PDB file of C-alpha atoms in Angstrom:
ATOM      1  CA  MET T   1     139.549  72.569 119.751  1.00  0.00           C
ATOM      2  CA  GLY T   2     142.469  73.719 122.258  1.00  0.00           C
ATOM      3  CA  THR T   3     140.658  72.090 126.105  1.00  0.00           C
ATOM      4  CA  GLU T   4     137.848  70.547 124.518  1.00  0.00           C
ATOM      5  CA  GLU T   5     140.489  68.020 122.994  1.00  0.00           C
ATOM      6  CA  SER T   6     141.944  67.853 126.577  1.00  0.00           C
ATOM      7  CA  THR T   7     138.690  67.611 128.719  1.00  0.00           C
ATOM      8  CA  GLY T   8     136.277  65.966 126.833  1.00  0.00           C
ATOM      9  CA  PHE T   9     132.970  68.313 124.764  1.00  0.00           C
ATOM     10  CA  GLU T  10     130.888  70.314 127.477  1.00  0.00           C
ATOM     11  CA  PRO T  11     127.769  71.392 126.803  1.00  0.00           C
ATOM     12  CA  ALA T  12     127.415  75.403 127.577  1.00  0.00           C
ATOM     13  CA  THR T  13     125.335  75.832 131.012  1.00  0.00           C
ATOM     14  CA  GLY T  14     125.594  79.783 131.520  1.00  0.00           C
ATOM     15  CA  ASP T  15     128.187  79.142 134.500  1.00  0.00           C
ATOM     16  CA  SER T  16     130.786  79.665 132.544  1.00  0.00           C
ATOM     17  CA  PRO T  17     132.735  81.888 129.936  1.00  0.00           C
ATOM     18  CA  PRO T  18     132.113  82.901 126.925  1.00  0.00           C
ATOM     19  CA  ALA T  19     133.378  79.670 124.508  1.00  0.00           C
ATOM     20  CA  ALA T  20     137.163  81.005 123.640  1.00  0.00           C
ATOM     21  CA  GLU T  21     137.169  78.919 120.135  1.00  0.00           C
ATOM     22  CA  SER T  22     135.330  80.425 116.616  1.00  0.00           C
ATOM     23  CA  ALA T  23     131.132  80.110 116.265  1.00  0.00           C
ATOM     24  CA  GLU T  24     131.332  77.849 114.136  1.00  0.00           C
ATOM     25  CA  ALA T  25     134.458  74.912 115.007  1.00  0.00           C
ATOM     26  CA  ARG T  26     131.798  75.421 118.583  1.00  0.00           C
ATOM     27  CA  ALA T  27     128.434  74.795 116.055  1.00  0.00           C
ATOM     28  CA  ALA T  28     130.243  71.870 114.611  1.00  0.00           C
ATOM     29  CA  SER T  29     130.980  70.394 118.358  1.00  0.00           C
ATOM     30  CA  VAL T  30     127.684  70.724 119.881  1.00  0.00           C
ATOM     31  CA  ARG T  31     126.218  69.128 116.436  1.00  0.00           C
ATOM     32  CA  THR T  32     128.443  66.030 117.127  1.00  0.00           C
ATOM     33  CA  ALA T  33     127.846  66.066 120.639  1.00  0.00           C
ATOM     34  CA  PHE T  34     123.957  66.415 119.845  1.00  0.00           C
ATOM     35  CA  GLU T  35     124.006  63.624 117.055  1.00  0.00           C
ATOM     36  CA  GLY T  36     125.536  61.462 119.529  1.00  0.00           C
ATOM     37  CA  LEU T  37     122.880  61.996 122.189  1.00  0.00           C
ATOM     38  CA  LEU T  38     120.413  61.395 118.988  1.00  0.00           C
ATOM     39  CA  GLN T  39     122.669  58.116 118.980  1.00  0.00           C
ATOM     40  CA  ILE T  40     123.015  57.057 121.766  1.00  0.00           C
ATOM     41  CA  ARG T  41     118.687  57.255 122.421  1.00  0.00           C
ATOM     42  CA  ARG T  42     117.847  54.881 119.041  1.00  0.00           C
ATOM     43  CA  LEU T  43     120.416  52.458 120.104  1.00  0.00           C
ATOM     44  CA  THR T  44     118.969  52.494 124.510  1.00  0.00           C
ATOM     45  CA  GLY T  45     115.415  53.039 122.581  1.00  0.00           C
ATOM     46  CA  ALA T  46     115.074  50.400 119.913  1.00  0.00           C
ATOM     47  CA  GLY T  47     111.633  48.724 121.072  1.00  0.00           C
ATOM     48  CA  ARG T  48     109.762  52.550 121.579  1.00  0.00           C
ATOM     49  CA  PRO T  49     107.729  53.509 118.474  1.00  0.00           C
ATOM     50  CA  ASP T  50     110.130  57.031 118.460  1.00  0.00           C
ATOM     51  CA  PRO T  51     113.314  56.211 119.912  1.00  0.00           C
ATOM     52  CA  GLU T  52     114.363  59.707 119.311  1.00  0.00           C
ATOM     53  CA  ALA T  53     111.148  60.807 121.438  1.00  0.00           C
ATOM     54  CA  VAL T  54     112.188  60.085 125.204  1.00  0.00           C
ATOM     55  CA  PRO T  55     115.531  60.709 127.219  1.00  0.00           C
ATOM     56  CA  ALA T  56     117.817  58.199 127.483  1.00  0.00           C
ATOM     57  CA  PRO T  57     119.371  56.273 130.507  1.00  0.00           C
ATOM     58  CA  TRP T  58     122.523  58.545 129.850  1.00  0.00           C
ATOM     59  CA  GLU T  59     120.394  61.569 130.344  1.00  0.00           C
ATOM     60  CA  LEU T  60     118.482  60.843 133.209  1.00  0.00           C
ATOM     61  CA  ASN T  61     121.965  59.792 134.352  1.00  0.00           C
ATOM     62  CA  ARG T  62     123.336  63.526 133.644  1.00  0.00           C
ATOM     63  CA  PRO T  63     120.263  66.041 133.575  1.00  0.00           C
ATOM     64  CA  VAL T  64     122.168  69.015 133.411  1.00  0.00           C
ATOM     65  CA  ARG T  65     124.874  67.926 130.723  1.00  0.00           C
ATOM     66  CA  ALA T  66     121.938  66.619 128.908  1.00  0.00           C
ATOM     67  CA  VAL T  67     119.408  69.819 129.094  1.00  0.00           C
ATOM     68  CA  ALA T  68     122.205  71.835 128.120  1.00  0.00           C
ATOM     69  CA  LEU T  69     123.446  70.385 125.037  1.00  0.00           C
ATOM     70  CA  ALA T  70     119.478  70.407 123.834  1.00  0.00           C
ATOM     71  CA  LEU T  71     119.305  74.191 124.267  1.00  0.00           C
ATOM     72  CA  GLU T  72     122.545  75.109 122.359  1.00  0.00           C
ATOM     73  CA  SER T  73     121.567  72.410 119.916  1.00  0.00           C
ATOM     74  CA  SER T  74     118.523  74.687 119.956  1.00  0.00           C
ATOM     75  CA  GLY T  75     120.618  77.427 119.417  1.00  0.00           C
ATOM     76  CA  ALA T  76     119.479  79.469 122.420  1.00  0.00           C
ATOM     77  CA  THR T  77     122.215  81.753 124.064  1.00  0.00           C
ATOM     78  CA  PRO T  78     123.785  80.145 126.556  1.00  0.00           C
ATOM     79  CA  SER T  79     124.732  83.093 129.485  1.00  0.00           C
ATOM     80  CA  ALA T  80     128.314  83.197 130.230  1.00  0.00           C
ATOM     81  CA  VAL T  81     130.065  85.228 133.001  1.00  0.00           C
ATOM     82  CA  ASP T  82     133.621  86.142 133.981  1.00  0.00           C
ATOM     83  CA  PRO T  83     136.712  84.654 135.786  1.00  0.00           C
ATOM     84  CA  SER T  84     135.558  86.209 138.756  1.00  0.00           C
ATOM     85  CA  GLY T  85     131.901  84.735 138.148  1.00  0.00           C
ATOM     86  CA  LEU T  86     130.328  88.455 137.401  1.00  0.00           C
ATOM     87  CA  ARG T  87     127.780  87.720 134.545  1.00  0.00           C
ATOM     88  CA  VAL T  88     129.042  89.256 131.443  1.00  0.00           C
ATOM     89  CA  SER T  89     125.336  88.011 128.844  1.00  0.00           C
ATOM     90  CA  ALA T  90     122.401  87.576 129.241  1.00  0.00           C
ATOM     91  CA  GLY T  91     121.096  83.969 128.164  1.00  0.00           C
ATOM     92  CA  TYR T  92     119.554  79.896 129.230  1.00  0.00           C
ATOM     93  CA  ARG T  93     121.647  79.354 133.126  1.00  0.00           C
ATOM     94  CA  VAL T  94     120.805  75.452 133.804  1.00  0.00           C
ATOM     95  CA  SER T  95     121.247  74.409 137.297  1.00  0.00           C
ATOM     96  CA  ASP T  96     120.449  71.551 139.423  1.00  0.00           C
ATOM     97  CA  GLY T  97     117.082  71.145 140.129  1.00  0.00           C
ATOM     98  CA  GLU T  98     115.329  71.233 143.540  1.00  0.00           C
ATOM     99  CA  SER T  99     114.129  67.518 143.601  1.00  0.00           C
ATOM    100  CA  ALA T 100     117.224  64.255 142.627  1.00  0.00           C
ATOM    101  CA  GLY T 101     117.412  63.937 138.780  1.00  0.00           C
ATOM    102  CA  SER T 102     116.120  67.341 138.116  1.00  0.00           C
ATOM    103  CA  VAL T 103     117.108  70.459 136.309  1.00  0.00           C
ATOM    104  CA  ARG T 104     116.867  74.485 136.382  1.00  0.00           C
ATOM    105  CA  VAL T 105     116.842  76.621 133.349  1.00  0.00           C
ATOM    106  CA  GLU T 106     116.934  79.957 133.913  1.00  0.00           C
ATOM    107  CA  TRP T 107     117.403  83.201 131.977  1.00  0.00           C
ATOM    108  CA  ALA T 108     120.129  85.532 133.881  1.00  0.00           C
ATOM    109  CA  GLY T 109     121.527  88.276 132.120  1.00  0.00           C
ATOM    110  CA  PRO T 110     123.803  91.296 134.376  1.00  0.00           C
ATOM    111  CA  PRO T 111     122.682  93.782 135.624  1.00  0.00           C
ATOM    112  CA  GLY T 112     120.715  96.348 133.268  1.00  0.00           C
ATOM    113  CA  SER T 113     120.731  94.034 130.801  1.00  0.00           C
ATOM    114  CA  GLY T 114     117.486  93.350 130.504  1.00  0.00           C
ATOM    115  CA  ALA T 115     117.621  89.618 131.029  1.00  0.00           C
ATOM    116  CA  ALA T 116     113.873  89.331 132.992  1.00  0.00           C
ATOM    117  CA  HIS T 117     111.999  91.593 130.318  1.00  0.00           C
ATOM    118  CA  GLY T 118     112.782  89.257 127.982  1.00  0.00           C
ATOM    119  CA  GLU T 119     112.280  85.985 130.012  1.00  0.00           C
ATOM    120  CA  GLU T 120     109.601  85.207 129.678  1.00  0.00           C
ATOM    121  CA  GLU T 121     109.689  84.711 125.301  1.00  0.00           C
ATOM    122  CA  ALA T 122     113.092  82.835 125.568  1.00  0.00           C
ATOM    123  CA  LEU T 123     111.988  80.923 129.069  1.00  0.00           C
ATOM    124  CA  THR T 124     109.068  79.137 126.187  1.00  0.00           C
ATOM    125  CA  GLY T 125     111.197  78.841 123.823  1.00  0.00           C
ATOM    126  CA  CYS T 126     113.933  76.527 126.257  1.00  0.00           C
ATOM    127  CA  ALA T 127     109.981  74.406 127.138  1.00  0.00           C
ATOM    128  CA  SER T 128     109.065  74.109 123.911  1.00  0.00           C
ATOM    129  CA  THR T 129     112.634  72.572 122.615  1.00  0.00           C
ATOM    130  CA  LEU T 130     112.740  70.183 125.513  1.00  0.00           C
ATOM    131  CA  ARG T 131     109.323  68.569 125.368  1.00  0.00           C
ATOM    132  CA  GLY T 132     110.302  68.122 121.861  1.00  0.00           C
ATOM    133  CA  LEU T 133     112.813  65.689 123.410  1.00  0.00           C
ATOM    134  CA  GLY T 134     111.070  63.956 125.501  1.00  0.00           C
ATOM    135  CA  TRP T 135     111.873  65.731 128.468  1.00  0.00           C
ATOM    136  CA  THR T 136     108.654  66.948 130.833  1.00  0.00           C
ATOM    137  CA  VAL T 137     109.288  71.119 131.888  1.00  0.00           C
ATOM    138  CA  LEU T 138     107.121  73.488 134.520  1.00  0.00           C
ATOM    139  CA  LEU T 139     107.236  77.520 134.372  1.00  0.00           C
ATOM    140  CA  TYR T 140     107.276  78.571 137.834  1.00  0.00           C
ATOM    141  CA  ARG T 141     107.815  82.150 139.325  1.00  0.00           C
ATOM    142  CA  GLY T 142     110.302  82.011 142.258  1.00  0.00           C
ATOM    143  CA  PRO T 143     111.666  85.028 143.934  1.00  0.00           C
ATOM    144  CA  ARG T 144     111.101  88.453 142.574  1.00  0.00           C
ATOM    145  CA  ARG T 145     108.537  87.045 140.294  1.00  0.00           C
ATOM    146  CA  ARG T 146     111.308  85.880 138.451  1.00  0.00           C
ATOM    147  CA  ARG T 147     110.268  82.887 135.719  1.00  0.00           C
ATOM    148  CA  TYR T 148     111.973  79.673 135.748  1.00  0.00           C
ATOM    149  CA  LEU T 149     111.510  76.567 134.108  1.00  0.00           C
ATOM    150  CA  GLU T 150     111.941  72.937 135.879  1.00  0.00           C
ATOM    151  CA  VAL T 151     112.794  70.216 133.900  1.00  0.00           C
ATOM    152  CA  GLU T 152     112.241  66.366 134.067  1.00  0.00           C
ATOM    153  CA  PRO T 153     112.061  62.885 132.719  1.00  0.00           C
ATOM    154  CA  PRO T 154     109.041  61.666 131.279  1.00  0.00           C
ATOM    155  CA  SER T 155     106.436  59.617 134.449  1.00  0.00           C
ATOM    156  CA  GLY T 156     108.097  56.322 134.316  1.00  0.00           C
ATOM    157  CA  LEU T 157     111.089  57.556 133.475  1.00  0.00           C
ATOM    158  CA  SER T 158     113.458  57.525 136.194  1.00  0.00           C
ATOM    159  CA  GLY T 159     117.120  58.888 136.505  1.00  0.00           C
ATOM    160  CA  GLY T 160     120.440  57.382 138.447  1.00  0.00           C
ATOM    161  CA  HIS T 161     122.029  59.484 141.260  1.00  0.00           C
ATOM    162  CA  GLY T 162     124.856  60.886 140.184  1.00  0.00           C
ATOM    163  CA  ARG T 163     125.209  64.950 138.675  1.00  0.00           C
ATOM    164  CA  ALA T 164     126.993  66.307 135.790  1.00  0.00           C
TER     165      ALA T 164
END
């Protein structure tokens, strides 16, 4: 697990190089992190009928990390970039949204990868995963008619001001 031991687990946002560890080791790390997130939900939402169905305060304060972890744990493929920042694989890309506490999810890929053709189906899957975890998800069409998701906490919950 190399760098993970020294820096802690980081979910794939789609703006990093491909994972250096084996697929099995990465899957185990993602499973452990996601189980930790669900445990945080159970502990902080103890008074709710289904405490796992609503984002926890930790997630609201780190929405990019929380959304990226949810997507990676669902088996969705993250995009990746090479050391120079050029996109090398198609997949989800998670970044800060337009408003505080919101997250933007795009389907990105290198030129010629066909990412734009598969984005509607891929983003629909991402939206389903996130809605199932209690997030509010809206599908938009942006510049060059490319689709993206805007992900926010459900009504009545507000996040902190920290970004991760």
